[in-house]
CSV table of C-alpha atoms in Angstrom, one decimal:
chain,number,residue,atom,x,y,z
A,280,GLY,CA,58.4,223.3,126.2
A,281,GLN,CA,56.7,221.2,123.7
A,282,GLN,CA,58.4,221.0,120.4
A,283,VAL,CA,57.7,219.2,117.1
A,284,MET,CA,60.6,218.2,115.1
A,285,GLN,CA,60.1,217.9,111.3
A,286,ILE,CA,62.3,216.2,108.8
A,287,PRO,CA,63.7,216.5,106.2
A,288,GLN,CA,64.3,220.2,106.0
A,289,TYR,CA,64.5,220.1,102.1
A,290,GLN,CA,63.5,217.5,99.6
A,291,HIS,CA,64.0,217.6,95.9
A,292,VAL,CA,62.1,215.0,93.9
A,293,GLN,CA,61.5,214.3,90.2
A,294,GLU,CA,58.0,215.1,89.1
A,295,GLY,CA,56.0,211.9,89.5
A,296,GLU,CA,58.0,210.6,92.4
A,297,ASP,CA,56.6,210.3,95.9
A,298,PHE,CA,57.4,212.6,98.8
A,299,THR,CA,57.1,212.1,102.6
A,300,THR,CA,57.7,214.5,105.4
A,301,TYR,CA,57.7,213.4,109.1
A,302,CYS,CA,56.9,215.2,112.3
A,303,ASN,CA,57.9,213.9,115.8
A,304,SER,CA,57.2,215.0,119.2
A,305,SER,CA,58.7,213.9,122.5
A,306,THR,CA,55.3,214.2,124.2
A,307,THR,CA,51.8,213.0,123.3
A,308,LEU,CA,50.0,215.4,121.1
A,309,SER,CA,46.2,215.9,121.5
A,310,ASN,CA,46.1,216.7,117.8
A,311,ILE,CA,48.3,217.6,114.8
A,312,GLN,CA,47.6,219.8,111.9
A,313,TRP,CA,49.3,220.1,108.5
A,314,TYR,CA,49.7,223.2,106.4
A,315,LYS,CA,51.1,224.1,103.0
A,316,GLN,CA,52.7,227.3,102.2
A,317,ARG,CA,53.4,228.1,98.5
A,318,PRO,CA,56.4,230.2,97.7
A,319,GLY,CA,55.5,233.8,98.5
A,320,GLY,CA,52.2,232.8,100.1
A,321,HIS,CA,50.7,232.2,103.5
A,322,PRO,CA,50.1,228.9,105.3
A,323,VAL,CA,47.0,227.1,104.2
A,324,PHE,CA,45.4,224.5,106.5
A,325,LEU,CA,45.3,221.0,105.0
A,326,ILE,CA,44.0,218.7,107.7
A,327,GLN,CA,43.8,218.0,111.4
A,328,LEU,CA,44.4,214.5,112.9
A,329,VAL,CA,43.1,213.7,116.3
A,330,LYS,CA,42.7,210.0,116.8
A,331,SER,CA,45.6,207.5,117.5
A,332,GLY,CA,46.6,205.7,114.4
A,333,GLU,CA,44.4,207.9,112.2
A,334,VAL,CA,44.8,207.9,108.5
A,335,LYS,CA,43.2,210.5,106.2
A,336,LYS,CA,43.5,211.0,102.5
A,337,GLN,CA,43.0,214.0,100.3
A,338,LYS,CA,43.5,212.9,96.6
A,339,ARG,CA,47.2,212.2,96.4
A,340,LEU,CA,48.0,213.2,99.9
A,341,THR,CA,47.9,210.7,102.8
A,342,PHE,CA,48.2,211.8,106.4
A,343,GLN,CA,49.0,209.6,109.3
A,344,PHE,CA,48.9,210.0,113.1
A,345,GLY,CA,51.0,207.5,115.1
A,346,GLU,CA,49.6,205.0,117.5
A,347,ALA,CA,51.3,206.8,120.3
A,348,LYS,CA,50.2,210.2,119.0
A,349,LYS,CA,53.8,211.4,119.0
A,350,ASN,CA,54.5,211.3,115.3
A,351,SER,CA,52.8,212.0,112.1
A,352,SER,CA,53.6,211.9,108.4
A,353,LEU,CA,52.4,213.4,105.1
A,354,HIS,CA,52.9,211.4,102.0
A,355,ILE,CA,52.3,212.7,98.5
A,356,THR,CA,52.0,210.2,95.7
A,357,ALA,CA,53.2,211.0,92.3
A,358,THR,CA,54.2,214.6,92.9
A,359,GLN,CA,53.2,217.4,90.5
A,360,THR,CA,54.6,220.9,90.1
A,361,THR,CA,51.6,222.3,91.9
A,362,ASP,CA,52.9,220.4,95.1
A,363,VAL,CA,55.9,222.8,95.3
A,364,GLY,CA,55.9,224.6,98.7
A,365,THR,CA,56.8,224.2,102.3
A,366,TYR,CA,54.8,221.7,104.4
A,367,PHE,CA,54.4,222.4,108.1
A,368,CYS,CA,53.1,220.3,110.9
A,369,ALA,CA,51.7,222.0,113.9
A,370,GLY,CA,50.9,220.7,117.4
A,371,PRO,CA,48.7,222.2,120.0
A,372,SER,CA,49.6,225.4,121.6
A,373,PHE,CA,50.6,227.1,118.3
A,374,ILE,CA,53.8,225.0,118.0
A,375,PHE,CA,54.9,224.7,114.3
A,376,GLY,CA,57.5,222.4,113.0
A,377,LYS,CA,60.3,224.0,110.9
A,378,GLY,CA,58.7,222.7,107.7
A,379,THR,CA,59.9,220.7,104.8
A,380,ARG,CA,60.5,222.5,101.6
A,381,LEU,CA,59.6,220.5,98.5
A,382,HIS,CA,61.2,221.2,95.2
A,383,ILE,CA,60.0,219.5,92.1
A,384,LEU,CA,62.5,218.8,89.3
A,385,PRO,CA,60.6,218.6,85.9
B,225,SER,CA,36.0,229.5,106.6
B,226,ALA,CA,36.9,233.0,107.7
B,227,VAL,CA,38.4,235.4,105.2
B,228,ILE,CA,41.1,237.7,106.5
B,229,SER,CA,42.2,240.9,104.8
B,230,GLN,CA,45.7,241.9,105.9
B,231,LYS,CA,47.5,245.1,105.0
B,232,PRO,CA,49.9,246.3,104.0
B,233,SER,CA,51.1,243.3,101.9
B,234,ARG,CA,54.6,244.7,102.1
B,235,ASP,CA,56.6,247.7,103.1
B,236,ILE,CA,60.1,249.0,103.3
B,237,CYS,CA,60.7,251.1,106.4
B,238,GLN,CA,63.5,253.1,107.8
B,239,ARG,CA,65.1,251.9,111.0
B,240,GLY,CA,63.8,253.7,114.1
B,241,THR,CA,60.2,254.1,112.6
B,242,SER,CA,57.1,252.1,113.4
B,243,LEU,CA,54.7,250.1,111.2
B,244,THR,CA,51.2,249.2,112.0
B,245,ILE,CA,49.7,246.1,110.3
B,246,GLN,CA,46.0,245.7,110.1
B,247,CYS,CA,43.9,242.5,109.9
B,248,GLN,CA,40.2,242.5,109.2
B,249,VAL,CA,38.1,239.3,109.5
B,250,ASP,CA,34.8,238.8,107.8
B,251,SER,CA,33.3,237.2,110.9
B,252,GLN,CA,33.5,237.7,114.6
B,253,VAL,CA,36.1,235.8,116.3
B,254,THR,CA,37.1,235.6,119.9
B,255,MET,CA,40.8,235.4,119.5
B,256,MET,CA,43.2,236.6,116.9
B,257,PHE,CA,46.8,235.5,116.7
B,258,TRP,CA,49.9,237.3,115.4
B,259,TYR,CA,52.9,235.4,114.0
B,260,ARG,CA,56.3,236.2,112.7
B,261,GLN,CA,58.0,234.2,110.0
B,262,GLN,CA,61.6,235.0,109.3
B,263,PRO,CA,62.8,234.2,105.7
B,264,GLY,CA,62.8,230.5,105.1
B,265,GLN,CA,61.8,229.8,108.7
B,266,SER,CA,58.9,228.5,110.6
B,267,LEU,CA,56.1,230.5,112.2
B,268,THR,CA,56.6,231.9,115.7
B,269,LEU,CA,53.7,233.1,117.7
B,270,ILE,CA,54.1,236.7,118.9
B,271,ALA,CA,50.9,237.2,120.8
B,272,THR,CA,47.2,236.3,121.2
B,273,ALA,CA,44.7,239.2,121.0
B,274,ASN,CA,41.3,239.0,122.8
B,275,GLN,CA,38.8,241.7,122.3
B,276,GLY,CA,38.5,243.9,125.4
B,277,SER,CA,41.7,242.8,127.1
B,278,GLU,CA,45.4,243.1,126.8
B,279,ALA,CA,47.1,240.8,124.4
B,280,THR,CA,49.1,237.9,125.8
B,281,TYR,CA,52.6,237.8,124.6
B,282,GLU,CA,54.9,234.9,124.1
B,283,SER,CA,58.3,234.6,125.6
B,284,GLY,CA,60.7,236.9,123.8
B,285,PHE,CA,58.0,239.4,122.7
B,286,VAL,CA,57.0,242.5,124.6
B,287,ILE,CA,54.2,244.9,124.4
B,288,ASP,CA,56.5,248.0,124.1
B,289,LYS,CA,58.0,246.5,120.9
B,290,PHE,CA,54.8,244.9,119.5
B,291,PRO,CA,51.8,246.8,120.8
B,292,ILE,CA,48.5,245.1,119.7
B,293,SER,CA,45.0,246.6,119.5
B,294,ARG,CA,41.8,244.6,119.3
B,295,PRO,CA,39.0,247.1,119.3
B,296,ASN,CA,36.2,244.7,118.2
B,297,LEU,CA,35.7,241.1,117.3
B,298,THR,CA,36.6,241.5,113.6
B,299,PHE,CA,39.7,243.7,113.7
B,300,SER,CA,43.2,243.7,115.1
B,301,THR,CA,46.4,245.7,114.6
B,302,LEU,CA,50.0,244.8,115.3
B,303,THR,CA,52.6,247.6,115.5
B,304,VAL,CA,56.2,246.9,115.0
B,305,SER,CA,57.9,249.8,117.0
B,306,ASN,CA,61.4,251.3,116.8
B,307,MET,CA,62.3,249.0,114.0
B,308,SER,CA,65.7,247.6,113.2
B,309,PRO,CA,66.9,245.4,110.4
B,310,GLU,CA,66.4,242.4,112.7
B,311,ASP,CA,62.7,243.0,112.5
B,312,SER,CA,62.6,242.3,108.8
B,313,SER,CA,60.3,239.4,108.5
B,314,ILE,CA,56.8,238.4,107.4
B,315,TYR,CA,54.1,239.1,109.9
B,316,LEU,CA,50.9,237.1,109.8
B,317,CYS,CA,47.6,237.3,111.6
B,318,SER,CA,45.5,234.3,112.1
B,319,VAL,CA,42.2,233.0,113.5
B,320,GLU,CA,41.2,229.7,114.8
B,321,GLN,CA,38.7,227.7,112.9
B,322,GLY,CA,38.3,224.7,115.2
B,323,ALA,CA,38.7,221.4,113.4
B,324,SER,CA,39.5,223.5,110.3
B,325,GLY,CA,42.7,224.6,111.9
B,326,TYR,CA,44.0,228.2,111.6
B,327,THR,CA,43.2,230.6,108.8
B,328,PHE,CA,46.0,233.1,108.0
B,329,GLY,CA,46.0,236.4,106.5
B,330,SER,CA,48.1,236.9,103.4
B,331,GLY,CA,51.0,238.3,105.4
B,332,THR,CA,53.0,241.5,105.5
B,333,ARG,CA,56.5,241.4,104.2
B,334,LEU,CA,58.5,243.9,106.1
B,335,THR,CA,61.9,245.1,105.2
B,336,VAL,CA,63.8,247.5,107.5
B,337,VAL,CA,66.6,249.4,106.0
């Protein structure tokens, strides 16, 4: 069945450094969604990408959807302690990536 | 977006017993979804619950173990039956919000001892 592979599994960055997580699929995705889950919390929807090559920004977060609609990335510029959590991508049919856990070193 | 009230937020249960988790949505929704999230892991869909019909279960999940009720368009329950330590997990309900993705309940952290 369809899967989305997400890397890296963990990322430690100094506060102020950038962070990127990647999501890849072997098949074309009709859309991809990104979620953030704070430690002890529940997943919270961030964004949905639908169009080939789409780029969306939310303040320091930049989301991209590949031209072939098989990969996506989330980039955070100048991380802050509030960015701590696990970031999940999700394809159609309720398929979630394994997530990237972001740790911020003060 | 919809607001989901999920309870209990956590519970510690004896093996062999059952726990029923409730989710109340502040608006009417056609489908509700139940997920399991094992510690440090991703989310796995258990089943989709439509009002007025039997839930649709994903591979590896069966109705006898995870019976679901959906009596109306704002409410659903998931029961974890005959629990074993392997059922220790976070259980989440969710509703679809179209282009706004899925909204999740706050989760039920279950520990089976």
